[in-house]
Short mmCIF file of N, CA, C and O in Angstrom, two decimals:
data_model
loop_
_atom_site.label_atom_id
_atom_site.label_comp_id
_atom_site.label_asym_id
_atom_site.label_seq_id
_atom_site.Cartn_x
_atom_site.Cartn_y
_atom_site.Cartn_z
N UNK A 1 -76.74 -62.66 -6.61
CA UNK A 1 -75.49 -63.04 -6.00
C UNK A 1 -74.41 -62.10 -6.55
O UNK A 1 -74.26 -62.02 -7.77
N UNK A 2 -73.54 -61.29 -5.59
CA UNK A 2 -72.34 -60.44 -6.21
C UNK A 2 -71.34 -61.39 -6.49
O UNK A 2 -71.13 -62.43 -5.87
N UNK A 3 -70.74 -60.95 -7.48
CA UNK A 3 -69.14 -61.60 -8.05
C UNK A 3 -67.98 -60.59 -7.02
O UNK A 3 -67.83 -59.44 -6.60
N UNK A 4 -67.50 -61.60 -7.02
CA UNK A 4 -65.98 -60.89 -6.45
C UNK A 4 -65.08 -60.99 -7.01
O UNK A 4 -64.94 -62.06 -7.60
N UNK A 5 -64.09 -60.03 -7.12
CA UNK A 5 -62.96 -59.59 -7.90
C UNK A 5 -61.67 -60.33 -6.87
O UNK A 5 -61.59 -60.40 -5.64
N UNK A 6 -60.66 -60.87 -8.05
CA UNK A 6 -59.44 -61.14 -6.75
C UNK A 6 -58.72 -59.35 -6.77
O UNK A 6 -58.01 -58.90 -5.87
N UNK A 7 -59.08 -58.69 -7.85
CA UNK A 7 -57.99 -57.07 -8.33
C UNK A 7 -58.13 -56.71 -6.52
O UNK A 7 -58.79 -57.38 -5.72
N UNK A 8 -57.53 -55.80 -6.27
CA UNK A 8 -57.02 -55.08 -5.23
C UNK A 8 -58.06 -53.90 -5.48
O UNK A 8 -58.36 -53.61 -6.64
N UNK A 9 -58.50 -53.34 -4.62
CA UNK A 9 -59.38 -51.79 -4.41
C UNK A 9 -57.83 -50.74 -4.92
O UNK A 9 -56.64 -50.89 -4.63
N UNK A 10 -58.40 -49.93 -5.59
CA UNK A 10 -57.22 -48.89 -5.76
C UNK A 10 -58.16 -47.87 -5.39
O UNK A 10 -59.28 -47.85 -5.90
N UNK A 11 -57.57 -46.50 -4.02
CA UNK A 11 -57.94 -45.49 -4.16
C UNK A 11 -58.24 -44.42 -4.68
O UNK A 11 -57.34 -43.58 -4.76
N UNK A 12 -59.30 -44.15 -5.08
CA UNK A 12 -59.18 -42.62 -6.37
C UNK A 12 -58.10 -41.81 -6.42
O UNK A 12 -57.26 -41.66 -7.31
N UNK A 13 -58.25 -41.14 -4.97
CA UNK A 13 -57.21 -40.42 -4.77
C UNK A 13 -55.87 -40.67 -5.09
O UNK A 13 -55.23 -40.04 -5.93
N UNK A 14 -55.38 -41.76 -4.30
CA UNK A 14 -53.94 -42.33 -4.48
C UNK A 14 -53.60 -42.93 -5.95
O UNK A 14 -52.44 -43.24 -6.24
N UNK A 15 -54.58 -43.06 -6.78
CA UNK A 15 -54.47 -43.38 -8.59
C UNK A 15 -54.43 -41.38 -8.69
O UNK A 15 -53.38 -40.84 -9.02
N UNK A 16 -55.09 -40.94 -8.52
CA UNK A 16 -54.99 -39.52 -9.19
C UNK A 16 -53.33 -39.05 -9.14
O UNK A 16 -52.53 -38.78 -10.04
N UNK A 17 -53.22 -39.10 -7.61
CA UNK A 17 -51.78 -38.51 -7.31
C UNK A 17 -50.70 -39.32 -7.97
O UNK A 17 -49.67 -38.85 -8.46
N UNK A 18 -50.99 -40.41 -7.94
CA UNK A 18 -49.66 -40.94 -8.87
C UNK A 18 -49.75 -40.90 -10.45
O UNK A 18 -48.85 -41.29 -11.20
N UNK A 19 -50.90 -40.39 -10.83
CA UNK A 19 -51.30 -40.07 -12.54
C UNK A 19 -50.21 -38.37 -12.80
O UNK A 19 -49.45 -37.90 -13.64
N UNK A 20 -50.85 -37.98 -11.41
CA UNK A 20 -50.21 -36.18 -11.65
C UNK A 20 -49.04 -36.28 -11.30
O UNK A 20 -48.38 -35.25 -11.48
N UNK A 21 -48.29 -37.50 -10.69
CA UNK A 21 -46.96 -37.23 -10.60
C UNK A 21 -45.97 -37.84 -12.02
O UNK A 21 -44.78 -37.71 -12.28
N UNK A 22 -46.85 -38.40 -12.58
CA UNK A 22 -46.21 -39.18 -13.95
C UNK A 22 -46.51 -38.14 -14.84
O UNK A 22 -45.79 -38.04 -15.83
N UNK A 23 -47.56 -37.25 -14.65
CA UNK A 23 -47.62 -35.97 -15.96
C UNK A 23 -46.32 -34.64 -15.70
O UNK A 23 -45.71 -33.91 -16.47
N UNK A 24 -46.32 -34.79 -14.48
CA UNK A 24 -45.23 -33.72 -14.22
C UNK A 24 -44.10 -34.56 -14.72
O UNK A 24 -43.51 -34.08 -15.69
N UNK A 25 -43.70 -35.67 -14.29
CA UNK A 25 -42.33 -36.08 -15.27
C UNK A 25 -42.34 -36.36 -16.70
O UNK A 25 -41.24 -36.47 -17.25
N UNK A 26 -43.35 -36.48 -17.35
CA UNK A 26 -43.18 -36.40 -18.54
C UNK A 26 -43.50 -34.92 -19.28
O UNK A 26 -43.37 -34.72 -20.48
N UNK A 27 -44.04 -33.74 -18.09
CA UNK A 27 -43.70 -32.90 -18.50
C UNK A 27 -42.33 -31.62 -18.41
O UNK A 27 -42.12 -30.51 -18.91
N UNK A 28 -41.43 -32.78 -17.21
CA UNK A 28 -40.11 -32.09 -17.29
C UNK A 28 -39.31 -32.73 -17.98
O UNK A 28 -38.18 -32.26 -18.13
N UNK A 29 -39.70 -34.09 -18.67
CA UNK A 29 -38.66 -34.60 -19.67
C UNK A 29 -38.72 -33.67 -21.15
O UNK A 29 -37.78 -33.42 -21.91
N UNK A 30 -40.37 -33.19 -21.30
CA UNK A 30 -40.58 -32.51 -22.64
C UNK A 30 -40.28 -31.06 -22.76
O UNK A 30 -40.43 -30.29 -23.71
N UNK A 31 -39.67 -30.79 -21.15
CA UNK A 31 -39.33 -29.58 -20.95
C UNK A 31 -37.53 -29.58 -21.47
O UNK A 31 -37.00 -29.24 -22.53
N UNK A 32 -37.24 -29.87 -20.80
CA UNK A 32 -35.90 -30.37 -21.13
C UNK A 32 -35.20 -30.98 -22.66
O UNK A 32 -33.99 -31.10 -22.81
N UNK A 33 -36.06 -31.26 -23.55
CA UNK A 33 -35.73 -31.80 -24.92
C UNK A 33 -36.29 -30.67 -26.02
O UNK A 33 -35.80 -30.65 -27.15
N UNK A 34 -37.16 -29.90 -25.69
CA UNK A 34 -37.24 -29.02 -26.47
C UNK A 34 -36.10 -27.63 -26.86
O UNK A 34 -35.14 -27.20 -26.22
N UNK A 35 -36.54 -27.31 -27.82
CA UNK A 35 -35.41 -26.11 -27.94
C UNK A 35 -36.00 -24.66 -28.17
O UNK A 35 -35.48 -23.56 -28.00
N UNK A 36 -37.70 -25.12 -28.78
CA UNK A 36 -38.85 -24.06 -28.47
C UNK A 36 -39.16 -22.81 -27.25
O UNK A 36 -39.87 -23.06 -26.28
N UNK A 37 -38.57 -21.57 -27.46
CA UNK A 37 -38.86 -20.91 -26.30
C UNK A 37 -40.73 -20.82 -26.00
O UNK A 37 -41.30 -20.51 -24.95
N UNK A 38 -41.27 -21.19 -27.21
CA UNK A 38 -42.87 -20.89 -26.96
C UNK A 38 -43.14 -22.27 -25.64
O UNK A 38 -43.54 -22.24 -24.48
N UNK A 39 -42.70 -23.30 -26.48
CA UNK A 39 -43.28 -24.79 -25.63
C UNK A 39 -42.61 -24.58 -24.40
O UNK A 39 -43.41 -24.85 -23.51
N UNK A 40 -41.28 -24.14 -23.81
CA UNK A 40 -41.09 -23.91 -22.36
C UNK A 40 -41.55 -23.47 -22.02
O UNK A 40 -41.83 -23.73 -20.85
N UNK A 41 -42.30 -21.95 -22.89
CA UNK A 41 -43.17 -21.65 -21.54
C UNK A 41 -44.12 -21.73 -21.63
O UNK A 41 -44.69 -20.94 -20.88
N UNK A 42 -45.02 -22.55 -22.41
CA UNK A 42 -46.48 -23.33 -22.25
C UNK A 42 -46.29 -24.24 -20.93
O UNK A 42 -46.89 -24.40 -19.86
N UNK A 43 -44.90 -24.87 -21.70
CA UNK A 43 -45.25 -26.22 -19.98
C UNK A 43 -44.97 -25.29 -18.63
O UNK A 43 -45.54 -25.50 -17.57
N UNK A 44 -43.98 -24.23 -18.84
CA UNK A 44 -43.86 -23.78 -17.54
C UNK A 44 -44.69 -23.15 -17.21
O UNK A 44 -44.64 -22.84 -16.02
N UNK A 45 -45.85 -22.63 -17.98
CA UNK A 45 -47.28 -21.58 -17.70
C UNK A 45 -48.24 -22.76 -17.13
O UNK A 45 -49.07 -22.36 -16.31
N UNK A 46 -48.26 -24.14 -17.42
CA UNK A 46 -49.00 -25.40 -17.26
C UNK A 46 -48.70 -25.66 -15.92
O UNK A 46 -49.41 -25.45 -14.93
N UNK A 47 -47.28 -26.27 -15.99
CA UNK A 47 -47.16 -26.85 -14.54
C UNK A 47 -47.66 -25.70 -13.68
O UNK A 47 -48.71 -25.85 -13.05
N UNK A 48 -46.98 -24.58 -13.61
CA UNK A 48 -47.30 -23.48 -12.61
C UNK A 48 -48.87 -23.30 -12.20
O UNK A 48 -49.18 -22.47 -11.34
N UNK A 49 -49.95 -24.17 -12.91
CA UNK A 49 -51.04 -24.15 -12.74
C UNK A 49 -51.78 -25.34 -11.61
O UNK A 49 -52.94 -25.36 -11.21
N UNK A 50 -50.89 -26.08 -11.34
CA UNK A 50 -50.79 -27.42 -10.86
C UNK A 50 -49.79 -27.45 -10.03
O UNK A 50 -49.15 -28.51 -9.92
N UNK A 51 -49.31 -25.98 -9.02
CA UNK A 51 -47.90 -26.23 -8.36
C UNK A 51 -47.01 -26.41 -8.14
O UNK A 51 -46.48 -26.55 -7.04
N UNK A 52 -46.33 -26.49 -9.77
CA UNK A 52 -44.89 -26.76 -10.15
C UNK A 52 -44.60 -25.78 -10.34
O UNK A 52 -45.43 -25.14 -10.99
N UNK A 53 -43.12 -24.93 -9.88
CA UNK A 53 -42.59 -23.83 -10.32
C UNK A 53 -41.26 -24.59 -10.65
O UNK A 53 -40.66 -25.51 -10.12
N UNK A 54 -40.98 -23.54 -12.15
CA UNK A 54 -39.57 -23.90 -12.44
C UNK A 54 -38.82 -22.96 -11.77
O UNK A 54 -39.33 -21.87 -11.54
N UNK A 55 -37.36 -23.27 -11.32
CA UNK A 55 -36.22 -23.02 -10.73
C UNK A 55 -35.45 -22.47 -11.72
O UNK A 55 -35.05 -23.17 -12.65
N UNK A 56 -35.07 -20.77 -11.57
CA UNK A 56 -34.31 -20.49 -12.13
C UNK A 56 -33.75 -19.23 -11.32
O UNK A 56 -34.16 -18.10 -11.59
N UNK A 57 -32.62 -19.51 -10.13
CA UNK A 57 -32.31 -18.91 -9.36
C UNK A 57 -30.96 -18.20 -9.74
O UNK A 57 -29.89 -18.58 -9.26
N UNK A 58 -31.04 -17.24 -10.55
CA UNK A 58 -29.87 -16.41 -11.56
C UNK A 58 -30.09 -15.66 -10.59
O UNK A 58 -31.20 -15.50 -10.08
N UNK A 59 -28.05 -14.63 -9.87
CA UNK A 59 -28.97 -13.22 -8.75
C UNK A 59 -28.78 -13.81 -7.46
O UNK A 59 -28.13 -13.33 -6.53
N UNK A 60 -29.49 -15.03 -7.50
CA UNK A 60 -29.58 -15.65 -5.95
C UNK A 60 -27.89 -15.91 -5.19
O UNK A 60 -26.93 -15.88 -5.96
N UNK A 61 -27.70 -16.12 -3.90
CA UNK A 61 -26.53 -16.80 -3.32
C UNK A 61 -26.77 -18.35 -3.76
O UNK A 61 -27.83 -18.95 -3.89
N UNK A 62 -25.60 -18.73 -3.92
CA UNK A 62 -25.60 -20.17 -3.72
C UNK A 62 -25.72 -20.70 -2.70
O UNK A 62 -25.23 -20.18 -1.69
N UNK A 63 -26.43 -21.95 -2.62
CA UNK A 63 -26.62 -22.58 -1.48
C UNK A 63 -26.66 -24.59 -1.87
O UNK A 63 -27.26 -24.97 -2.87
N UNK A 64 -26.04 -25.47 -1.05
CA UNK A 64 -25.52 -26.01 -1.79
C UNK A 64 -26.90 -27.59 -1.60
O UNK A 64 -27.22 -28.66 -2.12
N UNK A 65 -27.24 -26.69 -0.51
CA UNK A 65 -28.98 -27.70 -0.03
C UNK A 65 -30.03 -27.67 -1.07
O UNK A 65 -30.84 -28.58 -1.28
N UNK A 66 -29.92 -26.28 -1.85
CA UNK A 66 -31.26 -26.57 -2.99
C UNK A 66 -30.39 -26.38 -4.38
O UNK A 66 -30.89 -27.04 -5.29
N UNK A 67 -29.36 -25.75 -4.72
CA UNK A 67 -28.71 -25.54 -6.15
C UNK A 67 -27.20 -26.73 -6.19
O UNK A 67 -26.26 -26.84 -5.40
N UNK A 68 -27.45 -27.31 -7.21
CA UNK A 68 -26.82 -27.91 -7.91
C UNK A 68 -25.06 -27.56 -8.72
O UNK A 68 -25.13 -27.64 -9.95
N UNK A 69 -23.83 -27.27 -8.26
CA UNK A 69 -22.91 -26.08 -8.85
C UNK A 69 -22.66 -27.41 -9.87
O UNK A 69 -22.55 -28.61 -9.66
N UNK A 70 -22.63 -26.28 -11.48
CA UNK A 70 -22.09 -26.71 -12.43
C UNK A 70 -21.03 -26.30 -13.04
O UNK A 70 -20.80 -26.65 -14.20
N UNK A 71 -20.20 -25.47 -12.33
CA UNK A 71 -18.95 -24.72 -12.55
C UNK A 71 -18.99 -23.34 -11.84
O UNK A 71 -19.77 -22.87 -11.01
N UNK A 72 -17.78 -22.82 -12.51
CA UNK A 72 -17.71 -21.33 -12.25
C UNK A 72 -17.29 -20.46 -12.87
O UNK A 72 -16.38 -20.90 -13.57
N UNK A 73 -17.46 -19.14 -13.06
CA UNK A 73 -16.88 -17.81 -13.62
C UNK A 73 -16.30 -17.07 -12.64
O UNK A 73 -16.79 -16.96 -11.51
N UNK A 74 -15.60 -16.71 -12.89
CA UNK A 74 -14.17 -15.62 -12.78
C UNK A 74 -14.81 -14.36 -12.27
O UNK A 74 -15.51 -13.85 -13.14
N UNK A 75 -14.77 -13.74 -11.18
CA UNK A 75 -14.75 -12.69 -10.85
C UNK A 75 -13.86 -11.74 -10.43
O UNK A 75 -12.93 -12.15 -9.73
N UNK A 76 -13.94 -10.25 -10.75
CA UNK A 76 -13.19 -9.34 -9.65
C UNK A 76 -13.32 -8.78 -8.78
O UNK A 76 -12.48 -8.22 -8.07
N UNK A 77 -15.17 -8.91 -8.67
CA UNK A 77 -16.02 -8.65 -8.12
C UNK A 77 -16.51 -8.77 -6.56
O UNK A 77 -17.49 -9.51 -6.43
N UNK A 78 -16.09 -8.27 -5.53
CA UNK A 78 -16.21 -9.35 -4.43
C UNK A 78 -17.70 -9.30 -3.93
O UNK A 78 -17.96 -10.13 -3.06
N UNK A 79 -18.77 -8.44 -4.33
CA UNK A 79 -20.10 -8.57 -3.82
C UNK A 79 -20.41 -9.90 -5.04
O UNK A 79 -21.25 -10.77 -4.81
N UNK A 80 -19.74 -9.88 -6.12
CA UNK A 80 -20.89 -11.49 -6.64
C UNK A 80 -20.24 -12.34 -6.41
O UNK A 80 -20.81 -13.32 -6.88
N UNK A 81 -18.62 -12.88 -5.59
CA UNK A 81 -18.80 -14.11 -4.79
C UNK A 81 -19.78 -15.10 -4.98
O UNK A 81 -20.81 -14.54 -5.36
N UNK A 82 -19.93 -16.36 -4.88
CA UNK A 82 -20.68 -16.98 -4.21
C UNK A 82 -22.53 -16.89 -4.82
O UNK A 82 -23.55 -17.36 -4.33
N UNK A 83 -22.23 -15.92 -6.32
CA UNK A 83 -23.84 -15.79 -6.26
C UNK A 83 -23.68 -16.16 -7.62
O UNK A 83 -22.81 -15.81 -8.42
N UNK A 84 -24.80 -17.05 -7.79
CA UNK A 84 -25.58 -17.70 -8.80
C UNK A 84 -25.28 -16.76 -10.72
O UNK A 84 -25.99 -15.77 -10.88
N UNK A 85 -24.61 -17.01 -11.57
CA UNK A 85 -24.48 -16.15 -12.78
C UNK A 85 -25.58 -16.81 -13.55
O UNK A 85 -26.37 -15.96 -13.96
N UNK A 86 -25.84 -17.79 -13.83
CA UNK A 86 -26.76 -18.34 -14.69
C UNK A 86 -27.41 -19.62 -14.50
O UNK A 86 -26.65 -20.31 -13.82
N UNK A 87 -28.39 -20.19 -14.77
CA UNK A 87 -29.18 -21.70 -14.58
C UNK A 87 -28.52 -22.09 -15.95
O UNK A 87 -28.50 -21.47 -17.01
N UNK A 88 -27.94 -23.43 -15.58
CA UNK A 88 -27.87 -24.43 -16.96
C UNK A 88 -29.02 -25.36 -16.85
O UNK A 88 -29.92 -25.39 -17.70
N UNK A 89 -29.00 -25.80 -16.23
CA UNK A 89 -30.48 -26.46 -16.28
C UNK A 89 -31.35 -26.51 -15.03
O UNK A 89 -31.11 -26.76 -13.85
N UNK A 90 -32.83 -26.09 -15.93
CA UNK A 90 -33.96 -25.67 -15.09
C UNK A 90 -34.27 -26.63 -13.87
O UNK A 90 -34.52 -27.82 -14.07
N UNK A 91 -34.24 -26.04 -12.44
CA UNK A 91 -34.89 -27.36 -11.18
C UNK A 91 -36.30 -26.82 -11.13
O UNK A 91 -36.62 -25.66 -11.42
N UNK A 92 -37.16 -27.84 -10.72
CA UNK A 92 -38.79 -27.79 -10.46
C UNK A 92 -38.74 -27.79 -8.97
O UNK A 92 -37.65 -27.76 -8.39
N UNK A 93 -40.05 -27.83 -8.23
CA UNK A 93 -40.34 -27.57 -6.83
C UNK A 93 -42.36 -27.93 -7.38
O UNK A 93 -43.11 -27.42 -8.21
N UNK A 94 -42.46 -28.84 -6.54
CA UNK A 94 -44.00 -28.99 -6.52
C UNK A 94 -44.02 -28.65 -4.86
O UNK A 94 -43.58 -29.20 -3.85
N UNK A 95 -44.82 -27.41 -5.19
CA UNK A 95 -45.96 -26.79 -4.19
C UNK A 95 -44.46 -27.02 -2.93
O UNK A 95 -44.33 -27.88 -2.06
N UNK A 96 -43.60 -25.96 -3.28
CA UNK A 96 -41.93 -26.40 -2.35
C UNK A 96 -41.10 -27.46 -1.79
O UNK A 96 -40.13 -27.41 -1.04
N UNK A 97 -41.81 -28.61 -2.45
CA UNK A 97 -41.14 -29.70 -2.32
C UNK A 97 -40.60 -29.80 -3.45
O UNK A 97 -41.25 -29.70 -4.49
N UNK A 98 -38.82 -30.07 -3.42
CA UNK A 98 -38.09 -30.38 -4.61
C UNK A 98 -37.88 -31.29 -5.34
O UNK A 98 -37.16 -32.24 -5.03
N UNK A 99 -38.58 -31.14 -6.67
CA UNK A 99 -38.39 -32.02 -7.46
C UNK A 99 -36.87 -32.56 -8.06
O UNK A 99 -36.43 -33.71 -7.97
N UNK A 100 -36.11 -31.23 -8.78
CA UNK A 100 -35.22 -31.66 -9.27
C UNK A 100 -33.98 -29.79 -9.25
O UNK A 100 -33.94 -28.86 -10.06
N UNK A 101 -33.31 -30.00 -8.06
CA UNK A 101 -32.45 -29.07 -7.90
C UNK A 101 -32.01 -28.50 -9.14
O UNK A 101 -31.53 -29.31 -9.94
N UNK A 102 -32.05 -27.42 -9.45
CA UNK A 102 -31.18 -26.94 -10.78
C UNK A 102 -29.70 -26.71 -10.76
O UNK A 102 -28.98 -26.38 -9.81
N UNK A 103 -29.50 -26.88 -11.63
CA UNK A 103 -27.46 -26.82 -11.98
C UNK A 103 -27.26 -25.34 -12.55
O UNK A 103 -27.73 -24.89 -13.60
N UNK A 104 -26.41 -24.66 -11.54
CA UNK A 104 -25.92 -23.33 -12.06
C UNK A 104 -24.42 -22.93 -11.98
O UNK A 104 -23.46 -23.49 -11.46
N UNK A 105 -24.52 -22.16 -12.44
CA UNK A 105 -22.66 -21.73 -12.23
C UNK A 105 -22.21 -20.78 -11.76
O UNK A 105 -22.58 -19.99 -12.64
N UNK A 106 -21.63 -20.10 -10.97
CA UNK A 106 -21.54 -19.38 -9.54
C UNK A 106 -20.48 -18.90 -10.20
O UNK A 106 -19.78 -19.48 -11.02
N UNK A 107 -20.37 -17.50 -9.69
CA UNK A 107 -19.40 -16.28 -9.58
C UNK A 107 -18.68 -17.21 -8.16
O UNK A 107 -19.08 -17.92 -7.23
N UNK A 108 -17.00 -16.49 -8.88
CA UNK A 108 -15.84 -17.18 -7.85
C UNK A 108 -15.01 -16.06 -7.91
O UNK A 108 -14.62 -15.58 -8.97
N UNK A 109 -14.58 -15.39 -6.25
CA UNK A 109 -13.58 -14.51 -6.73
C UNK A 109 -12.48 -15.04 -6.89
O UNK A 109 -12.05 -15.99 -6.24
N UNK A 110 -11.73 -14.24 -8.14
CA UNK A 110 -10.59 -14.29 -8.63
C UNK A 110 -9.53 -13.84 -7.83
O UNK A 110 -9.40 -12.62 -7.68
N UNK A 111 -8.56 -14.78 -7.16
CA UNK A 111 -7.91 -14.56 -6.53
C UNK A 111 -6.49 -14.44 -7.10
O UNK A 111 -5.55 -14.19 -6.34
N UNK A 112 -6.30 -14.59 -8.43
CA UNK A 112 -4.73 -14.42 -8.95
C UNK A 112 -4.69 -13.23 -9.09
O UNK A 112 -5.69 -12.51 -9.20
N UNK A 113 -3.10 -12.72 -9.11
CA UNK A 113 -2.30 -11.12 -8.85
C UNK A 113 -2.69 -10.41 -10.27
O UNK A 113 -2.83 -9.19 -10.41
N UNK A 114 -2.81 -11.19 -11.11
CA UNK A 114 -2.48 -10.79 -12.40
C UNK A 114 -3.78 -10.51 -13.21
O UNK A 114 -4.86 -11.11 -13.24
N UNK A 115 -3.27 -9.18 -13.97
CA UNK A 115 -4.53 -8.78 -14.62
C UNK A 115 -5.55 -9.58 -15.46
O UNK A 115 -6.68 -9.12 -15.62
N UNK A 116 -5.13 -11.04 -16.14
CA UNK A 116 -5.81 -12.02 -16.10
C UNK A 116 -6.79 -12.41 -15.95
O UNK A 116 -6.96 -12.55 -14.73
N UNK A 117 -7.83 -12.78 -16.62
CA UNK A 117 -8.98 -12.95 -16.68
C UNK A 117 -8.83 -14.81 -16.24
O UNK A 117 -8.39 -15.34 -17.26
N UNK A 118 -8.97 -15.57 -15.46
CA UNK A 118 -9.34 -16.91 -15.26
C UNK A 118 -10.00 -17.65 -16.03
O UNK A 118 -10.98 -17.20 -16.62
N UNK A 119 -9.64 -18.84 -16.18
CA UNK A 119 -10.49 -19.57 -17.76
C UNK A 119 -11.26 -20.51 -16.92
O UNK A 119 -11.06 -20.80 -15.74
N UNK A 120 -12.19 -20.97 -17.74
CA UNK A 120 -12.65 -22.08 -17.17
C UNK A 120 -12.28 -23.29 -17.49
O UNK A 120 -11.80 -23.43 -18.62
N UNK A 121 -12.40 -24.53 -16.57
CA UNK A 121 -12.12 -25.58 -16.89
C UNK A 121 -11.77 -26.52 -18.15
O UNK A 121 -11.10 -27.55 -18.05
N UNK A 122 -12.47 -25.85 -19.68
CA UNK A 122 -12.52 -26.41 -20.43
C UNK A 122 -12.08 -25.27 -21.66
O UNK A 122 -12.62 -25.17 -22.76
N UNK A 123 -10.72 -24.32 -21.06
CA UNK A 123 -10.11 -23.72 -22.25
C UNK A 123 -9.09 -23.81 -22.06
O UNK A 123 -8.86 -24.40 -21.00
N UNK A 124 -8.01 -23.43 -22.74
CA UNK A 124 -6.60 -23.28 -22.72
C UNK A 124 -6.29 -22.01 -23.29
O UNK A 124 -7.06 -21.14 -23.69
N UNK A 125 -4.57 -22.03 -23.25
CA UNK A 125 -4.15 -20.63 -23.61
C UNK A 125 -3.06 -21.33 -25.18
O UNK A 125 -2.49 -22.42 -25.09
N UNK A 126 -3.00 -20.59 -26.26
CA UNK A 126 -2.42 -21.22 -27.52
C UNK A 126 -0.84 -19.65 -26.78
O UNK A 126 -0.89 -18.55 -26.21
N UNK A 127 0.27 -20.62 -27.33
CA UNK A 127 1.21 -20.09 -27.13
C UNK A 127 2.03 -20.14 -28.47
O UNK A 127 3.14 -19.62 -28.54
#
């Protein structure tokens, strides 16, 4: 005589995929707390093995559908406008689906007369 279970059937598959989606977040939380350049790029050599690419779109135009703006720098520049100066923090993409947009800070042209360099948000001038 078989016993019956009241548990629910769980699919292999659908347990796998939600196992690999809990390793990728606990491997962008351990990405993110480290300060190790070796361990970033173990996990980022890891995930990238498993379809995660990290996001680090320095160079690129901004675009406001996949990058995240976390400020801006001062330009005089009018070809870097609008383009990406640095990633503050890394975005992922599994297999081009976005995980977690990255935050960067964008070249802005400088539009004041004055030879002036533009500050950012969080300096002042001592007089």
């Amino acid at each position: 005589m078989a016993i019956l279970s009241n548990e629910s059937l769980v699919d292999p598959l659908d347990q796998a995929l939600a196992e690999r989606e809990k390793l990728i977040e606990l491997c962008m939380y351990a990405f993110d707390r480290t300060r190790s350049t070796g361990i970033t790029e173990r996990l980022t050599e890891g995930m990238s093995t498993v379809g995660v690419t990290a996001l680090r779109p320095d160079g690129e135009r901004f675009d406001p559908t996949r990058h995240e703006a976390g400020g801006t720098i001062a330009t005089g520049d009018h070809s870097l406008d609008g383009v990406i100066a640095e990633t503050e923090v890394v975005g992922f993409a599994d297999r081009g689906r976005m995980l977690r947009a990255p935050v960067v800070v964008v070249y802005r042209l400088n539009t004041e007369k004055s030879g002036a360099e533009s500050m950012s948000s969080g300096e002042s001038t001592a007089s």
